[in-house]
């Protein structure tokens, strides 16, 4: 093995669960790419061609599926302890994971170099999420007869190595927790850092030797204080009205032409200060996690109502669950929202309304698929122009409108 073929390594610090990890970075800039790099590039091409095997792999990284499950009455979460290092490399594959080692890096002497081979998957590879997802999927197939319900729940509630789900009651949640623990133990993996919003489930898990962290709420449900625009993480869309303002401010900073280390102009600085002063108020926002929190009667039907709107500067959409009870009472619950800043070359307002409608049908379609119940889906727009476009044949429009209308009609199937 030649020195210039060595893979780069850097230290990676994690939380209290891991003191120090060596993270490998496959380099794509070197002309002398290693054999491992070539194999990974080949694997990436195969992934692209087969679209990550099938829709079930996509489910493992679908936020809407996870978000739908966790918003049941009894929520719980865990993560797989050191998931990647539980995956062993085949003996014949370990030669591409060789590395040099010396006891004294500061006194480099080629004569004292030793060559080792890794027996486990390397950290930092771009293919790692794919490998972990396919291995877990393959393992879950073995339990479709023994634990059919739990295997299905785990399949749809994993986000990389985080297991986040919910059940209608404590008994079902306990059964899922115990069976999922057994499933992963059979694979040599351990589910740890269990957490739940139910004191009863916490007590039962402890009695059954499932360790539960001492916490009053799920960390996945918390809203981290926003300290910078790039640190905003809001995949569900709870903060879309605030996030869109941050996006627009970032766009204004970019279009102003100032360098990254220059002070903001007065107008942008005052806007940033105003936004920062409003951020603490977000702590007062309370959104019920359980969809049917305000429903006390027997449910007759469920429907998804989705709305979109646009302006010259941005567009967005929001979805609500509409619940009708058998006694005639109704209730609603927020599900998700999305926002986008308008392109710099905005074009006409009807075109932006069309972009909002497209964002709407994409979001509503993913949400509807994540529900295990049959839902009637309704799409709402206040643009009569877009409404007429959607009812028309796309072929008579120019490519920008035509392409988006075709996708909207394919997803929503509007009646003429």
Coordinates of N, CA and C in Angstrom, one line a residue, residues 92-269:
X92 N -12.8 -11.1 3.0 CA -12.2 -10.8 1.7 C -12.3 -9.3 1.4
X93 N -13.1 -8.5 2.1 CA -13.2 -7.1 1.9 C -12.3 -6.3 2.8
X94 N -11.6 -6.9 3.7 CA -10.8 -6.1 4.7 C -9.5 -5.5 4.1
X95 N -9.0 -6.0 3.0 CA -7.8 -5.5 2.5 C -8.0 -4.0 2.0
X96 N -9.2 -3.6 1.6 CA -9.4 -2.3 1.1 C -9.6 -1.3 2.3
X97 N -9.6 -1.9 3.5 CA -9.7 -1.0 4.7 C -8.5 -1.1 5.6
X98 N -7.3 -1.2 4.9 CA -6.0 -1.2 5.6 C -5.6 0.2 5.9
X99 N -4.8 0.4 6.9 CA -4.2 1.7 7.3 C -2.9 1.5 8.0
X100 N -2.0 2.5 7.9 CA -0.7 2.5 8.6 C -0.9 3.0 10.0
X101 N 0.0 2.4 10.9 CA 0.0 2.8 12.3 C 1.4 2.9 12.8
X102 N 1.7 4.0 13.5 CA 3.0 4.1 14.2 C 2.8 4.5 15.6
X103 N 3.6 4.0 16.5 CA 3.5 4.4 17.9 C 3.9 5.8 18.2
X104 N 4.7 6.4 17.3 CA 5.2 7.8 17.6 C 5.1 8.6 16.3
X105 N 3.9 9.2 16.1 CA 3.7 10.0 14.9 C 4.6 11.1 14.7
X106 N 5.1 11.7 15.8 CA 6.0 12.9 15.7 C 7.4 12.5 15.2
X107 N 7.8 11.3 15.4 CA 9.1 10.8 14.9 C 8.8 9.8 13.8
X108 N 8.5 10.3 12.6 CA 8.1 9.4 11.6 C 9.3 8.6 11.0
X109 N 9.1 7.3 11.0 CA 10.1 6.4 10.4 C 9.4 5.3 9.6
X110 N 9.5 5.2 8.3 CA 8.8 4.2 7.5 C 9.1 2.8 8.0
X111 N 10.3 2.6 8.6 CA 10.6 1.2 9.0 C 9.7 0.8 10.2
X112 N 9.2 1.7 10.9 CA 8.4 1.4 12.1 C 6.9 1.3 11.8
X113 N 6.5 1.6 10.6 CA 5.1 1.6 10.2 C 4.5 0.1 10.3
X114 N 3.4 0.0 10.8 CA 2.6 -1.2 10.9 C 1.4 -1.1 10.1
X115 N 0.9 -2.2 9.4 CA -0.3 -2.2 8.6 C -1.4 -3.0 9.4
X116 N -2.5 -2.3 9.6 CA -3.7 -3.0 10.2 C -4.8 -3.0 9.2
X117 N -5.8 -3.9 9.5 CA -7.0 -4.0 8.7 C -8.2 -3.7 9.6
X118 N -9.1 -2.9 9.2 CA -10.3 -2.7 10.0 C -11.3 -3.9 9.8
X119 N -11.9 -4.3 10.8 CA -12.8 -5.5 10.7 C -14.3 -5.0 10.7
X120 N -14.5 -3.7 11.0 CA -15.8 -3.1 11.0 C -15.9 -2.0 10.0
X121 N -17.2 -1.6 9.7 CA -17.4 -0.5 8.8 C -16.7 0.8 9.2
X122 N -16.1 1.5 8.2 CA -15.4 2.7 8.5 C -16.4 3.9 8.8
X123 N -16.1 4.8 9.7 CA -16.9 6.0 9.9 C -16.6 7.0 8.8
X124 N -17.7 7.7 8.5 CA -17.5 8.9 7.5 C -17.7 8.5 6.1
X125 N -18.0 7.3 5.7 CA -18.2 7.0 4.3 C -19.6 7.4 3.9
X126 N -19.7 7.9 2.6 CA -21.0 8.4 2.1 C -22.0 7.3 2.0
X127 N -21.6 6.0 1.9 CA -22.5 4.9 1.7 C -23.0 4.3 3.1
X128 N -22.5 4.9 4.2 CA -22.9 4.3 5.5 C -24.4 4.3 5.7
X129 N -25.1 5.4 5.5 CA -26.5 5.4 5.8 C -27.3 4.3 5.0
X130 N -26.8 4.2 3.7 CA -27.4 3.2 2.8 C -27.2 1.8 3.4
X131 N -25.9 1.5 3.8 CA -25.6 0.2 4.3 C -26.3 -0.2 5.5
X132 N -26.4 0.8 6.5 CA -27.1 0.6 7.7 C -28.6 0.3 7.5
X133 N -29.2 1.1 6.6 CA -30.6 0.9 6.3 C -30.9 -0.4 5.6
X134 N -30.1 -0.8 4.7 CA -30.4 -2.1 4.0 C -30.1 -3.3 5.0
X135 N -29.1 -3.2 5.8 CA -28.9 -4.3 6.8 C -30.0 -4.4 7.8
X136 N -30.5 -3.3 8.3 CA -31.6 -3.3 9.2 C -32.9 -3.9 8.5
X137 N -33.1 -3.4 7.3 CA -34.2 -3.9 6.5 C -34.2 -5.4 6.3
X138 N -33.0 -5.9 6.0 CA -32.8 -7.3 5.8 C -33.0 -8.1 7.1
X139 N -32.6 -7.5 8.2 CA -32.8 -8.2 9.5 C -34.2 -8.2 9.9
X140 N -35.0 -7.1 9.6 CA -36.4 -7.1 10.0 C -37.2 -8.1 9.3
X141 N -36.8 -8.5 8.1 CA -37.5 -9.4 7.3 C -37.6 -10.8 8.0
X142 N -36.7 -11.1 8.9 CA -36.7 -12.3 9.6 C -37.8 -12.4 10.7
X143 N -38.3 -11.2 11.0 CA -39.2 -11.1 12.2 C -40.6 -10.8 11.7
X144 N -40.9 -10.9 10.5 CA -42.3 -10.6 10.0 C -43.3 -11.7 10.5
X145 N -42.8 -12.9 10.8 CA -43.7 -13.9 11.4 C -43.8 -13.9 12.9
X146 N -42.6 -13.7 13.5 CA -42.5 -13.7 15.0 C -43.1 -12.4 15.6
X147 N -42.7 -11.2 15.1 CA -43.2 -10.0 15.6 C -43.7 -9.1 14.4
X148 N -44.8 -9.5 13.7 CA -45.2 -8.8 12.5 C -45.5 -7.3 12.7
X149 N -46.2 -7.0 13.8 CA -46.6 -5.6 14.0 C -45.3 -4.7 14.3
X150 N -44.5 -5.2 15.2 CA -43.3 -4.5 15.7 C -42.3 -4.3 14.5
X151 N -42.2 -5.4 13.7 CA -41.3 -5.2 12.6 C -41.7 -4.1 11.6
X152 N -43.0 -4.0 11.4 CA -43.5 -3.0 10.5 C -43.3 -1.6 11.1
X153 N -43.6 -1.5 12.4 CA -43.4 -0.2 13.1 C -42.0 0.2 13.1
X154 N -41.0 -0.7 13.4 CA -39.6 -0.3 13.3 C -39.2 0.1 11.9
X155 N -39.7 -0.6 10.9 CA -39.4 -0.3 9.5 C -39.8 1.1 9.1
X156 N -40.9 1.6 9.6 CA -41.4 2.9 9.2 C -41.1 4.0 10.2
X157 N -40.4 3.6 11.3 CA -40.1 4.6 12.4 C -38.7 4.9 12.7
X158 N -37.8 4.3 11.8 CA -36.4 4.5 12.0 C -35.9 5.7 11.1
X159 N -35.1 6.6 11.7 CA -34.5 7.7 11.0 C -33.0 7.5 11.2
X160 N -32.3 6.8 10.3 CA -30.9 6.4 10.4 C -30.8 5.5 11.5
X161 N -30.3 5.9 12.7 CA -30.2 5.0 13.9 C -31.1 5.5 15.0
X162 N -32.0 6.4 14.8 CA -32.9 6.8 15.8 C -34.3 6.1 15.6
X163 N -34.8 5.5 16.6 CA -36.1 4.9 16.6 C -37.1 5.8 17.3
X164 N -38.1 6.4 16.6 CA -39.0 7.3 17.2 C -40.4 6.9 16.7
X165 N -41.3 6.6 17.7 CA -42.6 6.1 17.4 C -43.6 6.4 18.5
X166 N -44.8 5.8 18.3 CA -45.9 6.0 19.3 C -46.9 5.0 19.2
X167 N -47.8 4.8 20.2 CA -48.9 3.9 20.2 C -50.1 4.5 20.8
X168 N -51.2 3.8 20.6 CA -52.5 4.3 21.1 C -52.6 4.2 22.6
X169 N -51.9 3.2 23.2 CA -52.0 3.0 24.6 C -50.6 2.5 25.2
X170 N -50.5 2.4 26.5 CA -49.3 2.0 27.1 C -49.0 0.6 26.9
X171 N -50.0 -0.3 26.9 CA -49.8 -1.7 26.7 C -49.1 -2.0 25.3
X172 N -49.7 -1.4 24.3 CA -49.1 -1.6 23.0 C -47.7 -1.0 22.9
X173 N -47.5 0.1 23.5 CA -46.1 0.7 23.5 C -45.1 -0.1 24.2
X174 N -45.5 -0.7 25.3 CA -44.6 -1.6 26.1 C -44.3 -2.9 25.2
X175 N -45.3 -3.4 24.6 CA -45.0 -4.6 23.7 C -44.1 -4.3 22.6
X176 N -44.3 -3.1 22.0 CA -43.3 -2.7 20.9 C -41.9 -2.5 21.4
X177 N -41.8 -1.9 22.6 CA -40.5 -1.6 23.2 C -39.8 -2.9 23.5
X178 N -40.4 -3.9 24.1 CA -39.8 -5.1 24.4 C -39.4 -5.9 23.2
X179 N -40.3 -6.0 22.2 CA -40.1 -6.8 21.0 C -39.0 -6.1 20.2
X180 N -39.0 -4.8 20.1 CA -38.0 -4.1 19.3 C -36.6 -4.3 19.9
X181 N -36.6 -4.3 21.2 CA -35.3 -4.5 21.9 C -34.8 -5.9 21.6
X182 N -35.7 -6.9 21.6 CA -35.3 -8.3 21.3 C -34.8 -8.4 19.9
X183 N -35.5 -7.7 18.9 CA -35.1 -7.8 17.5 C -33.7 -7.3 17.3
X184 N -33.3 -6.2 17.9 CA -32.0 -5.6 17.7 C -30.9 -6.4 18.5
X185 N -31.3 -6.9 19.6 CA -30.3 -7.7 20.3 C -29.9 -9.0 19.5
X186 N -30.8 -9.5 18.8 CA -30.5 -10.7 17.9 C -29.5 -10.3 16.8
X187 N -29.5 -9.0 16.5 CA -28.5 -8.5 15.4 C -27.2 -8.0 16.1
X188 N -27.1 -8.2 17.4 CA -25.9 -7.7 18.1 C -25.9 -6.2 18.3
X189 N -27.1 -5.6 18.2 CA -27.2 -4.1 18.4 C -28.1 -3.9 19.6
X190 N -27.8 -2.8 20.3 CA -28.5 -2.5 21.5 C -29.3 -1.2 21.4
X191 N -30.6 -1.2 21.7 CA -31.4 0.0 21.8 C -31.2 0.6 23.1
X192 N -30.7 1.9 23.1 CA -30.4 2.6 24.4 C -31.1 3.9 24.4
X193 N -30.9 4.7 25.5 CA -31.5 6.0 25.7 C -33.0 6.1 25.4
X194 N -33.7 5.1 26.0 CA -35.1 5.0 25.9 C -35.7 6.3 26.6
X195 N -36.7 6.8 26.0 CA -37.4 8.0 26.5 C -38.9 7.9 26.2
X196 N -39.7 8.4 27.0 CA -41.2 8.4 26.8 C -41.9 9.5 27.5
X197 N -43.0 9.9 27.0 CA -43.8 10.9 27.7 C -44.8 10.3 28.7
X198 N -44.8 9.0 28.9 CA -45.7 8.3 29.7 C -44.9 7.8 31.0
X199 N -45.4 8.2 32.2 CA -44.8 7.8 33.4 C -45.1 6.3 33.6
X200 N -46.3 5.8 33.2 CA -46.6 4.4 33.3 C -45.7 3.6 32.5
X201 N -45.5 4.0 31.2 CA -44.6 3.2 30.4 C -43.2 3.2 30.9
X202 N -42.8 4.3 31.4 CA -41.4 4.4 32.0 C -41.3 3.4 33.2
X203 N -42.3 3.3 34.0 CA -42.3 2.4 35.1 C -42.2 0.9 34.7
X204 N -43.1 0.6 33.7 CA -43.2 -0.8 33.2 C -41.9 -1.2 32.4
X205 N -41.3 -0.2 31.7 CA -40.0 -0.6 31.0 C -38.9 -0.8 32.0
X206 N -38.9 -0.1 33.1 CA -37.9 -0.3 34.1 C -38.1 -1.6 34.8
X207 N -39.3 -2.0 35.1 CA -39.6 -3.3 35.7 C -39.1 -4.4 34.7
X208 N -39.2 -4.2 33.4 CA -38.8 -5.2 32.4 C -37.4 -5.1 32.0
X209 N -36.6 -4.3 32.8 CA -35.2 -4.2 32.5 C -34.8 -3.5 31.2
X210 N -35.7 -2.6 30.8 CA -35.4 -1.7 29.7 C -35.1 -0.3 30.3
X211 N -33.8 0.1 30.3 CA -33.4 1.3 30.9 C -34.1 2.6 30.2
X212 N -34.7 3.4 31.0 CA -35.3 4.6 30.5 C -34.6 5.8 31.1
X213 N -34.2 6.8 30.2 CA -33.5 8.0 30.7 C -34.5 8.8 31.6
X214 N -33.9 9.5 32.5 CA -34.7 10.4 33.4 C -34.9 11.7 32.8
X215 N -36.0 11.9 32.2 CA -36.3 13.1 31.4 C -37.8 13.3 31.4
X216 N -38.2 14.6 31.5 CA -39.6 14.9 31.5 C -40.3 14.9 30.1
X217 N -39.5 15.0 29.1 CA -40.1 15.1 27.8 C -39.1 14.6 26.8
X218 N -39.6 14.3 25.6 CA -38.7 13.8 24.5 C -37.9 14.9 23.9
X219 N -36.6 14.6 23.8 CA -35.7 15.7 23.2 C -36.1 15.9 21.8
X220 N -36.7 14.9 21.0 CA -37.0 15.1 19.6 C -38.1 16.2 19.5
X221 N -38.9 16.4 20.6 CA -40.0 17.3 20.5 C -39.6 18.8 20.9
X222 N -38.4 19.0 21.3 CA -38.0 20.3 21.8 C -37.7 21.2 20.6
X223 N -37.8 22.5 20.8 CA -37.4 23.5 19.9 C -36.1 24.2 20.3
X224 N -35.1 23.9 19.6 CA -33.8 24.5 20.0 C -33.8 26.0 19.7
X225 N -33.3 26.8 20.7 CA -33.3 28.3 20.4 C -32.4 28.6 19.2
X226 N -33.0 29.5 18.4 CA -32.3 29.8 17.1 C -31.2 30.9 17.4
X227 N -30.0 30.5 17.1 CA -28.9 31.4 17.3 C -28.3 31.9 16.0
X228 N -28.6 31.2 15.0 CA -28.1 31.7 13.6 C -29.0 31.0 12.6
X229 N -29.1 31.7 11.4 CA -30.0 31.2 10.4 C -29.7 29.8 10.0
X230 N -28.4 29.4 9.9 CA -28.1 28.1 9.4 C -28.3 27.0 10.4
X231 N -28.6 27.4 11.6 CA -28.8 26.4 12.7 C -30.3 26.0 12.8
X232 N -31.1 26.6 12.1 CA -32.6 26.3 12.2 C -32.8 24.9 11.7
X233 N -33.5 24.1 12.5 CA -33.8 22.7 12.1 C -35.3 22.5 12.4
X234 N -36.2 22.6 11.4 CA -37.6 22.5 11.6 C -38.2 21.7 10.5
X235 N -38.0 20.4 10.4 CA -38.5 19.6 9.3 C -40.0 19.5 9.2
X236 N -40.7 19.6 10.4 CA -42.1 19.5 10.4 C -42.8 20.8 9.9
X237 N -42.2 21.9 10.2 CA -42.7 23.2 9.8 C -43.4 23.9 10.9
X238 N -43.1 23.6 12.1 CA -43.8 24.4 13.2 C -43.5 25.9 13.2
X239 N -42.3 26.2 12.7 CA -41.8 27.6 12.8 C -41.8 28.2 11.4
X240 N -42.5 27.7 10.4 CA -42.4 28.3 9.1 C -42.6 29.8 9.0
X241 N -43.6 30.4 9.7 CA -43.7 31.8 9.6 C -42.4 32.6 10.1
X242 N -41.7 32.0 11.0 CA -40.4 32.7 11.4 C -39.3 32.3 10.4
X243 N -39.3 31.0 10.0 CA -38.2 30.5 9.2 C -38.1 31.3 7.8
X244 N -39.3 31.6 7.3 CA -39.3 32.3 6.0 C -38.8 33.7 6.1
X245 N -39.0 34.3 7.2 CA -38.3 35.6 7.4 C -36.8 35.5 7.5
X246 N -36.3 34.5 8.2 CA -34.9 34.3 8.2 C -34.3 34.0 6.8
X247 N -35.0 33.2 6.1 CA -34.6 32.9 4.7 C -34.5 34.1 3.9
X248 N -35.5 35.0 4.0 CA -35.6 36.2 3.2 C -34.4 37.2 3.6
X249 N -34.1 37.2 4.9 CA -33.0 38.0 5.4 C -31.7 37.5 4.8
X250 N -31.5 36.2 4.8 CA -30.3 35.6 4.2 C -30.2 36.0 2.8
X251 N -31.3 35.9 2.1 CA -31.3 36.3 0.6 C -31.0 37.8 0.5
X252 N -31.5 38.6 1.3 CA -31.2 40.1 1.2 C -29.7 40.3 1.5
X253 N -29.1 39.6 2.5 CA -27.7 39.7 2.8 C -26.9 39.3 1.6
X254 N -27.3 38.2 0.9 CA -26.5 37.7 -0.2 C -26.6 38.7 -1.4
X255 N -27.8 39.2 -1.7 CA -28.0 40.1 -2.8 C -27.4 41.5 -2.5
X256 N -27.1 41.8 -1.3 CA -26.5 43.1 -1.0 C -25.0 43.2 -1.4
X257 N -24.4 42.1 -1.6 CA -23.0 42.1 -2.1 C -22.0 42.2 -1.1
X258 N -22.3 42.3 0.2 CA -21.3 42.4 1.2 C -20.5 41.1 1.4
X259 N -19.3 41.2 1.8 CA -18.5 40.0 2.1 C -18.9 39.4 3.4
X260 N -18.5 38.2 3.6 CA -18.9 37.4 4.8 C -18.4 38.1 6.1
X261 N -17.3 38.8 6.1 CA -16.8 39.3 7.3 C -17.0 40.8 7.5
X262 N -17.9 41.3 6.6 CA -18.2 42.8 6.7 C -19.5 43.0 7.6
X263 N -19.5 44.1 8.2 CA -20.7 44.4 9.1 C -21.9 44.7 8.2
X264 N -23.1 44.2 8.7 CA -24.3 44.4 8.0 C -24.7 45.8 7.9
X265 N -25.3 46.2 6.7 CA -25.9 47.6 6.6 C -26.9 47.8 7.7
X266 N -27.2 49.1 8.0 CA -28.1 49.4 9.1 C -29.5 48.8 8.9
X267 N -30.0 48.8 7.7 CA -31.3 48.2 7.5 C -31.4 46.8 7.8
X268 N -30.4 46.0 7.3 CA -30.3 44.6 7.6 C -30.0 44.3 9.0
X269 N -29.2 45.1 9.6 CA -28.8 44.9 11.0 C -30.1 45.1 11.9

